[in-house]
């Protein structure tokens, strides 16, 4: 039996570090944002490395769904799928998602918005993944972890997450060698510099964030979705 873990995150989170963590397990193979090419193809958005992303992955969600619900590469016992929740577009079918074990990585909206605004300008609510996470949680449930909690105590939170997923905790999840991975998406040179230099989870930073006044309504719009999932965090 393969455990197919669909970890749904929004942008400007610790999702790539979580992928590194699970990728350090000897029983796990990882997939890096497998719906990204479909998302770009449908939305027409001009992200860094767009052409390379479109060439590197299936552009049809149906093909992605078949791969993610089929035999995992190498017959691994755990297929960890790092998903951006906003890649789940309204026109995509949902029935295939029932074959996955869902989990959710959340982060305080003020931190997400402040960080996103520094790198991508003017985000909309749909860009942040909060409504999509809530949709998936309502439909399928699954364990919820908050990025701040992971950074405060990685061993404890990852231990609870593994238990909720029916997996044994592996201490190898706490540390990894620096550098790129063959499983990194082709967009990694644009976004993964910090993770490629890392050897584990960064220390938790309790400093408050400054949200531009023009984006405070966006934080307020995202907050109810975050609060809904945060009430269930491990």
PDB file of N, CA, C and O in Angstrom, residues 129-197:
ATOM      1  N   UNK A 129      -4.389  30.931  -1.737  1.00  0.00           N
ATOM      2  CA  UNK A 129      -4.722  29.546  -1.447  1.00  0.00           C
ATOM      3  C   UNK A 129      -5.626  29.298  -0.259  1.00  0.00           C
ATOM      4  O   UNK A 129      -6.033  28.166  -0.024  1.00  0.00           O
ATOM      5  N   UNK A 130      -5.979  30.334   0.501  1.00  0.00           N
ATOM      6  CA  UNK A 130      -6.793  30.100   1.696  1.00  0.00           C
ATOM      7  C   UNK A 130      -8.180  29.546   1.373  1.00  0.00           C
ATOM      8  O   UNK A 130      -8.625  28.570   2.001  1.00  0.00           O
ATOM      9  N   UNK A 131      -8.924  30.108   0.415  1.00  0.00           N
ATOM     10  CA  UNK A 131     -10.240  29.523   0.104  1.00  0.00           C
ATOM     11  C   UNK A 131     -10.136  28.093  -0.410  1.00  0.00           C
ATOM     12  O   UNK A 131     -10.980  27.242  -0.082  1.00  0.00           O
ATOM     13  N   UNK A 132      -9.109  27.808  -1.198  1.00  0.00           N
ATOM     14  CA  UNK A 132      -8.949  26.465  -1.737  1.00  0.00           C
ATOM     15  C   UNK A 132      -8.608  25.468  -0.622  1.00  0.00           C
ATOM     16  O   UNK A 132      -9.089  24.326  -0.632  1.00  0.00           O
ATOM     17  N   UNK A 133      -7.791  25.879   0.324  1.00  0.00           N
ATOM     18  CA  UNK A 133      -7.509  25.000   1.460  1.00  0.00           C
ATOM     19  C   UNK A 133      -8.787  24.681   2.228  1.00  0.00           C
ATOM     20  O   UNK A 133      -9.015  23.531   2.627  1.00  0.00           O
ATOM     21  N   UNK A 134      -9.605  25.695   2.440  1.00  0.00           N
ATOM     22  CA  UNK A 134     -10.856  25.466   3.166  1.00  0.00           C
ATOM     23  C   UNK A 134     -11.778  24.525   2.387  1.00  0.00           C
ATOM     24  O   UNK A 134     -12.416  23.636   2.974  1.00  0.00           O
ATOM     25  N   UNK A 135     -11.856  24.705   1.068  1.00  0.00           N
ATOM     26  CA  UNK A 135     -12.670  23.806   0.244  1.00  0.00           C
ATOM     27  C   UNK A 135     -12.217  22.359   0.414  1.00  0.00           C
ATOM     28  O   UNK A 135     -13.032  21.448   0.617  1.00  0.00           O
ATOM     29  N   UNK A 136     -10.922  22.134   0.327  1.00  0.00           N
ATOM     30  CA  UNK A 136     -10.384  20.778   0.426  1.00  0.00           C
ATOM     31  C   UNK A 136     -10.572  20.210   1.825  1.00  0.00           C
ATOM     32  O   UNK A 136     -10.914  19.033   1.987  1.00  0.00           O
ATOM     33  N   UNK A 137     -10.365  21.042   2.845  1.00  0.00           N
ATOM     34  CA  UNK A 137     -10.519  20.549   4.211  1.00  0.00           C
ATOM     35  C   UNK A 137     -11.968  20.152   4.476  1.00  0.00           C
ATOM     36  O   UNK A 137     -12.241  19.121   5.108  1.00  0.00           O
ATOM     37  N   UNK A 138     -12.903  20.959   3.990  1.00  0.00           N
ATOM     38  CA  UNK A 138     -14.317  20.621   4.190  1.00  0.00           C
ATOM     39  C   UNK A 138     -14.690  19.331   3.478  1.00  0.00           C
ATOM     40  O   UNK A 138     -15.533  18.556   3.968  1.00  0.00           O
ATOM     41  N   UNK A 139     -14.091  19.077   2.336  1.00  0.00           N
ATOM     42  CA  UNK A 139     -14.436  17.897   1.549  1.00  0.00           C
ATOM     43  C   UNK A 139     -13.750  16.632   2.046  1.00  0.00           C
ATOM     44  O   UNK A 139     -14.349  15.545   2.039  1.00  0.00           O
ATOM     45  N   UNK A 140     -12.497  16.738   2.486  1.00  0.00           N
ATOM     46  CA  UNK A 140     -11.700  15.543   2.758  1.00  0.00           C
ATOM     47  C   UNK A 140     -11.136  15.479   4.172  1.00  0.00           C
ATOM     48  O   UNK A 140     -10.707  14.410   4.609  1.00  0.00           O
ATOM     49  N   UNK A 141     -11.095  16.605   4.895  1.00  0.00           N
ATOM     50  CA  UNK A 141     -10.452  16.599   6.191  1.00  0.00           C
ATOM     51  C   UNK A 141      -8.963  16.331   6.049  1.00  0.00           C
ATOM     52  O   UNK A 141      -8.397  16.373   4.959  1.00  0.00           O
ATOM     53  N   UNK A 142      -8.337  16.041   7.174  1.00  0.00           N
ATOM     54  CA  UNK A 142      -6.910  15.758   7.178  1.00  0.00           C
ATOM     55  C   UNK A 142      -6.190  16.605   8.202  1.00  0.00           C
ATOM     56  O   UNK A 142      -6.695  17.630   8.654  1.00  0.00           O
ATOM     57  N   UNK A 143      -4.985  16.189   8.593  1.00  0.00           N
ATOM     58  CA  UNK A 143      -4.238  16.939   9.606  1.00  0.00           C
ATOM     59  C   UNK A 143      -3.827  18.314   9.110  1.00  0.00           C
ATOM     60  O   UNK A 143      -3.536  18.512   7.924  1.00  0.00           O
ATOM     61  N   UNK A 144      -3.789  19.250  10.033  1.00  0.00           N
ATOM     62  CA  UNK A 144      -3.417  20.637   9.760  1.00  0.00           C
ATOM     63  C   UNK A 144      -2.226  20.991  10.626  1.00  0.00           C
ATOM     64  O   UNK A 144      -2.237  20.752  11.843  1.00  0.00           O
ATOM     65  N   UNK A 145      -1.199  21.558  10.009  1.00  0.00           N
ATOM     66  CA  UNK A 145      -0.061  22.064  10.772  1.00  0.00           C
ATOM     67  C   UNK A 145       0.166  23.516  10.399  1.00  0.00           C
ATOM     68  O   UNK A 145       0.003  23.911   9.242  1.00  0.00           O
ATOM     69  N   UNK A 146       0.536  24.306  11.379  1.00  0.00           N
ATOM     70  CA  UNK A 146       0.829  25.715  11.181  1.00  0.00           C
ATOM     71  C   UNK A 146       2.342  25.880  11.056  1.00  0.00           C
ATOM     72  O   UNK A 146       3.105  25.304  11.841  1.00  0.00           O
ATOM     73  N   UNK A 147       2.774  26.651  10.069  1.00  0.00           N
ATOM     74  CA  UNK A 147       4.203  26.846   9.854  1.00  0.00           C
ATOM     75  C   UNK A 147       4.905  27.339  11.104  1.00  0.00           C
ATOM     76  O   UNK A 147       6.025  26.907  11.413  1.00  0.00           O
ATOM     77  N   UNK A 148       4.277  28.251  11.840  1.00  0.00           N
ATOM     78  CA  UNK A 148       4.907  28.779  13.050  1.00  0.00           C
ATOM     79  C   UNK A 148       5.136  27.674  14.075  1.00  0.00           C
ATOM     80  O   UNK A 148       6.176  27.630  14.744  1.00  0.00           O
ATOM     81  N   UNK A 149       4.173  26.772  14.205  1.00  0.00           N
ATOM     82  CA  UNK A 149       4.327  25.659  15.146  1.00  0.00           C
ATOM     83  C   UNK A 149       5.451  24.720  14.711  1.00  0.00           C
ATOM     84  O   UNK A 149       6.216  24.219  15.545  1.00  0.00           O
ATOM     85  N   UNK A 150       5.541  24.458  13.397  1.00  0.00           N
ATOM     86  CA  UNK A 150       6.621  23.603  12.892  1.00  0.00           C
ATOM     87  C   UNK A 150       7.968  24.206  13.231  1.00  0.00           C
ATOM     88  O   UNK A 150       8.881  23.515  13.711  1.00  0.00           O
ATOM     89  N   UNK A 151       8.132  25.500  13.009  1.00  0.00           N
ATOM     90  CA  UNK A 151       9.415  26.139  13.257  1.00  0.00           C
ATOM     91  C   UNK A 151       9.740  26.218  14.744  1.00  0.00           C
ATOM     92  O   UNK A 151      10.910  26.171  15.131  1.00  0.00           O
ATOM     93  N   UNK A 152       8.721  26.332  15.568  1.00  0.00           N
ATOM     94  CA  UNK A 152       8.966  26.387  17.018  1.00  0.00           C
ATOM     95  C   UNK A 152       9.487  25.047  17.537  1.00  0.00           C
ATOM     96  O   UNK A 152      10.370  25.009  18.403  1.00  0.00           O
ATOM     97  N   UNK A 153       8.916  23.944  17.034  1.00  0.00           N
ATOM     98  CA  UNK A 153       9.291  22.619  17.543  1.00  0.00           C
ATOM     99  C   UNK A 153       9.105  21.591  16.427  1.00  0.00           C
ATOM    100  O   UNK A 153       8.119  20.859  16.402  1.00  0.00           O
ATOM    101  N   UNK A 154      10.046  21.527  15.492  1.00  0.00           N
ATOM    102  CA  UNK A 154       9.863  20.626  14.346  1.00  0.00           C
ATOM    103  C   UNK A 154       9.650  19.172  14.740  1.00  0.00           C
ATOM    104  O   UNK A 154       8.777  18.503  14.162  1.00  0.00           O
ATOM    105  N   UNK A 155      10.415  18.662  15.680  1.00  0.00           N
ATOM    106  CA  UNK A 155      10.306  17.249  16.019  1.00  0.00           C
ATOM    107  C   UNK A 155       8.919  16.912  16.552  1.00  0.00           C
ATOM    108  O   UNK A 155       8.317  15.900  16.155  1.00  0.00           O
ATOM    109  N   UNK A 156       8.400  17.744  17.438  1.00  0.00           N
ATOM    110  CA  UNK A 156       7.096  17.455  18.035  1.00  0.00           C
ATOM    111  C   UNK A 156       5.978  17.543  17.001  1.00  0.00           C
ATOM    112  O   UNK A 156       5.118  16.656  16.918  1.00  0.00           O
ATOM    113  N   UNK A 157       5.979  18.610  16.207  1.00  0.00           N
ATOM    114  CA  UNK A 157       4.886  18.798  15.249  1.00  0.00           C
ATOM    115  C   UNK A 157       4.964  17.768  14.123  1.00  0.00           C
ATOM    116  O   UNK A 157       3.944  17.199  13.721  1.00  0.00           O
ATOM    117  N   UNK A 158       6.150  17.500  13.619  1.00  0.00           N
ATOM    118  CA  UNK A 158       6.276  16.475  12.580  1.00  0.00           C
ATOM    119  C   UNK A 158       5.930  15.099  13.119  1.00  0.00           C
ATOM    120  O   UNK A 158       5.378  14.262  12.396  1.00  0.00           O
ATOM    121  N   UNK A 159       6.237  14.852  14.381  1.00  0.00           N
ATOM    122  CA  UNK A 159       5.839  13.587  14.985  1.00  0.00           C
ATOM    123  C   UNK A 159       4.335  13.426  15.013  1.00  0.00           C
ATOM    124  O   UNK A 159       3.803  12.354  14.689  1.00  0.00           O
ATOM    125  N   UNK A 160       3.626  14.496  15.384  1.00  0.00           N
ATOM    126  CA  UNK A 160       2.162  14.433  15.403  1.00  0.00           C
ATOM    127  C   UNK A 160       1.603  14.306  13.987  1.00  0.00           C
ATOM    128  O   UNK A 160       0.621  13.599  13.753  1.00  0.00           O
ATOM    129  N   UNK A 161       2.238  15.011  13.044  1.00  0.00           N
ATOM    130  CA  UNK A 161       1.777  14.926  11.660  1.00  0.00           C
ATOM    131  C   UNK A 161       1.951  13.517  11.120  1.00  0.00           C
ATOM    132  O   UNK A 161       1.028  12.961  10.496  1.00  0.00           O
ATOM    133  N   UNK A 162       3.102  12.921  11.335  1.00  0.00           N
ATOM    134  CA  UNK A 162       3.321  11.556  10.858  1.00  0.00           C
ATOM    135  C   UNK A 162       2.312  10.593  11.479  1.00  0.00           C
ATOM    136  O   UNK A 162       1.756   9.734  10.782  1.00  0.00           O
ATOM    137  N   UNK A 163       2.074  10.730  12.765  1.00  0.00           N
ATOM    138  CA  UNK A 163       1.101   9.850  13.416  1.00  0.00           C
ATOM    139  C   UNK A 163      -0.276  10.007  12.797  1.00  0.00           C
ATOM    140  O   UNK A 163      -0.990   9.016  12.568  1.00  0.00           O
ATOM    141  N   UNK A 164      -0.672  11.239  12.498  1.00  0.00           N
ATOM    142  CA  UNK A 164      -1.982  11.485  11.897  1.00  0.00           C
ATOM    143  C   UNK A 164      -2.068  10.916  10.488  1.00  0.00           C
ATOM    144  O   UNK A 164      -3.171  10.570  10.023  1.00  0.00           O
ATOM    145  N   UNK A 165      -0.938  10.808   9.809  1.00  0.00           N
ATOM    146  CA  UNK A 165      -0.905  10.251   8.457  1.00  0.00           C
ATOM    147  C   UNK A 165      -0.705   8.736   8.453  1.00  0.00           C
ATOM    148  O   UNK A 165      -0.655   8.121   7.384  1.00  0.00           O
ATOM    149  N   UNK A 166      -0.557   8.142   9.628  1.00  0.00           N
ATOM    150  CA  UNK A 166      -0.326   6.707   9.716  1.00  0.00           C
ATOM    151  C   UNK A 166       1.100   6.312   9.406  1.00  0.00           C
ATOM    152  O   UNK A 166       1.368   5.166   9.018  1.00  0.00           O
ATOM    153  N   UNK A 167       2.040   7.234   9.605  1.00  0.00           N
ATOM    154  CA  UNK A 167       3.449   6.986   9.326  1.00  0.00           C
ATOM    155  C   UNK A 167       4.250   7.027  10.615  1.00  0.00           C
ATOM    156  O   UNK A 167       3.882   7.697  11.573  1.00  0.00           O
ATOM    157  N   UNK A 168       5.369   6.316  10.625  1.00  0.00           N
ATOM    158  CA  UNK A 168       6.317   6.446  11.719  1.00  0.00           C
ATOM    159  C   UNK A 168       7.136   7.718  11.519  1.00  0.00           C
ATOM    160  O   UNK A 168       7.522   8.047  10.388  1.00  0.00           O
ATOM    161  N   UNK A 169       7.416   8.418  12.592  1.00  0.00           N
ATOM    162  CA  UNK A 169       8.296   9.571  12.499  1.00  0.00           C
ATOM    163  C   UNK A 169       9.721   9.105  12.274  1.00  0.00           C
ATOM    164  O   UNK A 169      10.190   8.158  12.914  1.00  0.00           O
ATOM    165  N   UNK A 170      10.416   9.761  11.360  1.00  0.00           N
ATOM    166  CA  UNK A 170      11.804   9.458  11.054  1.00  0.00           C
ATOM    167  C   UNK A 170      12.644  10.678  11.429  1.00  0.00           C
ATOM    168  O   UNK A 170      12.446  11.758  10.874  1.00  0.00           O
ATOM    169  N   UNK A 171      13.597  10.539  12.362  1.00  0.00           N
ATOM    170  CA  UNK A 171      14.420  11.691  12.737  1.00  0.00           C
ATOM    171  C   UNK A 171      15.172  12.311  11.566  1.00  0.00           C
ATOM    172  O   UNK A 171      15.590  13.485  11.652  1.00  0.00           O
ATOM    173  N   UNK A 172      15.344  11.571  10.477  1.00  0.00           N
ATOM    174  CA  UNK A 172      16.009  12.133   9.294  1.00  0.00           C
ATOM    175  C   UNK A 172      15.234  13.310   8.725  1.00  0.00           C
ATOM    176  O   UNK A 172      15.786  14.102   7.952  1.00  0.00           O
ATOM    177  N   UNK A 173      13.956  13.460   9.096  1.00  0.00           N
ATOM    178  CA  UNK A 173      13.132  14.561   8.605  1.00  0.00           C
ATOM    179  C   UNK A 173      13.577  15.914   9.151  1.00  0.00           C
ATOM    180  O   UNK A 173      13.149  16.946   8.640  1.00  0.00           O
ATOM    181  N   UNK A 174      14.414  15.920  10.153  1.00  0.00           N
ATOM    182  CA  UNK A 174      14.804  17.172  10.801  1.00  0.00           C
ATOM    183  C   UNK A 174      16.026  17.824  10.165  1.00  0.00           C
ATOM    184  O   UNK A 174      16.289  19.008  10.392  1.00  0.00           O
ATOM    185  N   UNK A 175      16.781  17.065   9.371  1.00  0.00           N
ATOM    186  CA  UNK A 175      18.020  17.595   8.792  1.00  0.00           C
ATOM    187  C   UNK A 175      18.203  17.023   7.395  1.00  0.00           C
ATOM    188  O   UNK A 175      17.787  15.902   7.111  1.00  0.00           O
ATOM    189  N   UNK A 176      18.853  17.786   6.535  1.00  0.00           N
ATOM    190  CA  UNK A 176      19.122  17.331   5.176  1.00  0.00           C
ATOM    191  C   UNK A 176      20.375  18.025   4.654  1.00  0.00           C
ATOM    192  O   UNK A 176      20.730  19.118   5.124  1.00  0.00           O
ATOM    193  N   UNK A 177      21.051  17.422   3.708  1.00  0.00           N
ATOM    194  CA  UNK A 177      22.226  18.084   3.140  1.00  0.00           C
ATOM    195  C   UNK A 177      21.811  19.248   2.258  1.00  0.00           C
ATOM    196  O   UNK A 177      20.738  19.225   1.644  1.00  0.00           O
ATOM    197  N   UNK A 178      22.626  20.288   2.176  1.00  0.00           N
ATOM    198  CA  UNK A 178      22.294  21.420   1.305  1.00  0.00           C
ATOM    199  C   UNK A 178      22.397  21.017  -0.155  1.00  0.00           C
ATOM    200  O   UNK A 178      22.934  19.966  -0.500  1.00  0.00           O
ATOM    201  N   UNK A 179      21.868  21.910  -1.003  1.00  0.00           N
ATOM    202  CA  UNK A 179      22.003  21.704  -2.437  1.00  0.00           C
ATOM    203  C   UNK A 179      20.701  21.368  -3.127  1.00  0.00           C
ATOM    204  O   UNK A 179      19.666  21.180  -2.476  1.00  0.00           O
ATOM    205  N   UNK A 180      20.728  21.312  -4.450  1.00  0.00           N
ATOM    206  CA  UNK A 180      19.524  20.999  -5.226  1.00  0.00           C
ATOM    207  C   UNK A 180      19.181  19.521  -5.150  1.00  0.00           C
ATOM    208  O   UNK A 180      19.978  18.697  -4.687  1.00  0.00           O
ATOM    209  N   UNK A 181      17.987  19.201  -5.620  1.00  0.00           N
ATOM    210  CA  UNK A 181      17.533  17.817  -5.723  1.00  0.00           C
ATOM    211  C   UNK A 181      17.014  17.583  -7.137  1.00  0.00           C
ATOM    212  O   UNK A 181      16.457  18.508  -7.764  1.00  0.00           O
ATOM    213  N   UNK A 182      17.136  16.370  -7.615  1.00  0.00           N
ATOM    214  CA  UNK A 182      16.603  16.037  -8.934  1.00  0.00           C
ATOM    215  C   UNK A 182      15.097  16.215  -8.977  1.00  0.00           C
ATOM    216  O   UNK A 182      14.518  16.425 -10.053  1.00  0.00           O
ATOM    217  N   UNK A 183      14.447  16.136  -7.825  1.00  0.00           N
ATOM    218  CA  UNK A 183      12.992  16.262  -7.761  1.00  0.00           C
ATOM    219  C   UNK A 183      12.520  17.707  -7.693  1.00  0.00           C
ATOM    220  O   UNK A 183      11.313  17.961  -7.751  1.00  0.00           O
ATOM    221  N   UNK A 184      13.430  18.667  -7.552  1.00  0.00           N
ATOM    222  CA  UNK A 184      13.032  20.076  -7.542  1.00  0.00           C
ATOM    223  C   UNK A 184      12.451  20.464  -8.900  1.00  0.00           C
ATOM    224  O   UNK A 184      12.953  20.045  -9.952  1.00  0.00           O
ATOM    225  N   UNK A 185      11.416  21.296  -8.889  1.00  0.00           N
ATOM    226  CA  UNK A 185      10.874  21.808 -10.124  1.00  0.00           C
ATOM    227  C   UNK A 185      11.884  22.669 -10.859  1.00  0.00           C
ATOM    228  O   UNK A 185      12.828  23.201 -10.263  1.00  0.00           O
ATOM    229  N   UNK A 186      11.662  22.836 -12.170  1.00  0.00           N
ATOM    230  CA  UNK A 186      12.601  23.632 -12.970  1.00  0.00           C
ATOM    231  C   UNK A 186      12.601  25.102 -12.555  1.00  0.00           C
ATOM    232  O   UNK A 186      13.495  25.849 -12.945  1.00  0.00           O
ATOM    233  N   UNK A 187      11.614  25.500 -11.766  1.00  0.00           N
ATOM    234  CA  UNK A 187      11.541  26.874 -11.263  1.00  0.00           C
ATOM    235  C   UNK A 187      12.438  27.090 -10.044  1.00  0.00           C
ATOM    236  O   UNK A 187      12.561  28.203  -9.551  1.00  0.00           O
ATOM    237  N   UNK A 188      13.080  26.040  -9.557  1.00  0.00           N
ATOM    238  CA  UNK A 188      13.873  26.144  -8.332  1.00  0.00           C
ATOM    239  C   UNK A 188      14.916  27.249  -8.375  1.00  0.00           C
ATOM    240  O   UNK A 188      15.108  27.953  -7.368  1.00  0.00           O
ATOM    241  N   UNK A 189      15.632  27.469  -9.502  1.00  0.00           N
ATOM    242  CA  UNK A 189      16.623  28.554  -9.499  1.00  0.00           C
ATOM    243  C   UNK A 189      16.027  29.928  -9.213  1.00  0.00           C
ATOM    244  O   UNK A 189      16.734  30.825  -8.746  1.00  0.00           O
ATOM    245  N   UNK A 190      14.729  30.098  -9.460  1.00  0.00           N
ATOM    246  CA  UNK A 190      14.088  31.395  -9.221  1.00  0.00           C
ATOM    247  C   UNK A 190      13.641  31.560  -7.768  1.00  0.00           C
ATOM    248  O   UNK A 190      13.510  32.690  -7.292  1.00  0.00           O
ATOM    249  N   UNK A 191      13.387  30.441  -7.065  1.00  0.00           N
ATOM    250  CA  UNK A 191      12.702  30.539  -5.786  1.00  0.00           C
ATOM    251  C   UNK A 191      13.378  29.805  -4.623  1.00  0.00           C
ATOM    252  O   UNK A 191      13.057  30.074  -3.467  1.00  0.00           O
ATOM    253  N   UNK A 192      14.292  28.870  -4.889  1.00  0.00           N
ATOM    254  CA  UNK A 192      14.720  27.938  -3.844  1.00  0.00           C
ATOM    255  C   UNK A 192      16.102  28.216  -3.272  1.00  0.00           C
ATOM    256  O   UNK A 192      16.702  27.345  -2.638  1.00  0.00           O
ATOM    257  N   UNK A 193      16.632  29.410  -3.466  1.00  0.00           N
ATOM    258  CA  UNK A 193      17.992  29.682  -2.999  1.00  0.00           C
ATOM    259  C   UNK A 193      18.138  29.421  -1.503  1.00  0.00           C
ATOM    260  O   UNK A 193      19.111  28.784  -1.061  1.00  0.00           O
ATOM    261  N   UNK A 194      17.191  29.903  -0.701  1.00  0.00           N
ATOM    262  CA  UNK A 194      17.302  29.737   0.745  1.00  0.00           C
ATOM    263  C   UNK A 194      17.208  28.272   1.144  1.00  0.00           C
ATOM    264  O   UNK A 194      17.965  27.789   2.001  1.00  0.00           O
ATOM    265  N   UNK A 195      16.286  27.544   0.524  1.00  0.00           N
ATOM    266  CA  UNK A 195      16.127  26.131   0.874  1.00  0.00           C
ATOM    267  C   UNK A 195      17.338  25.327   0.421  1.00  0.00           C
ATOM    268  O   UNK A 195      17.796  24.421   1.129  1.00  0.00           O
ATOM    269  N   UNK A 196      17.876  25.654  -0.749  1.00  0.00           N
ATOM    270  CA  UNK A 196      19.051  24.919  -1.228  1.00  0.00           C
ATOM    271  C   UNK A 196      20.262  25.150  -0.326  1.00  0.00           C
ATOM    272  O   UNK A 196      21.152  24.304  -0.257  1.00  0.00           O
ATOM    273  N   UNK A 197      20.296  26.268   0.360  1.00  0.00           N
ATOM    274  CA  UNK A 197      21.398  26.544   1.292  1.00  0.00           C
ATOM    275  C   UNK A 197      21.135  25.965   2.683  1.00  0.00           C
ATOM    276  O   UNK A 197      22.051  25.923   3.509  1.00  0.00           O
TER     277      UNK A 197
END
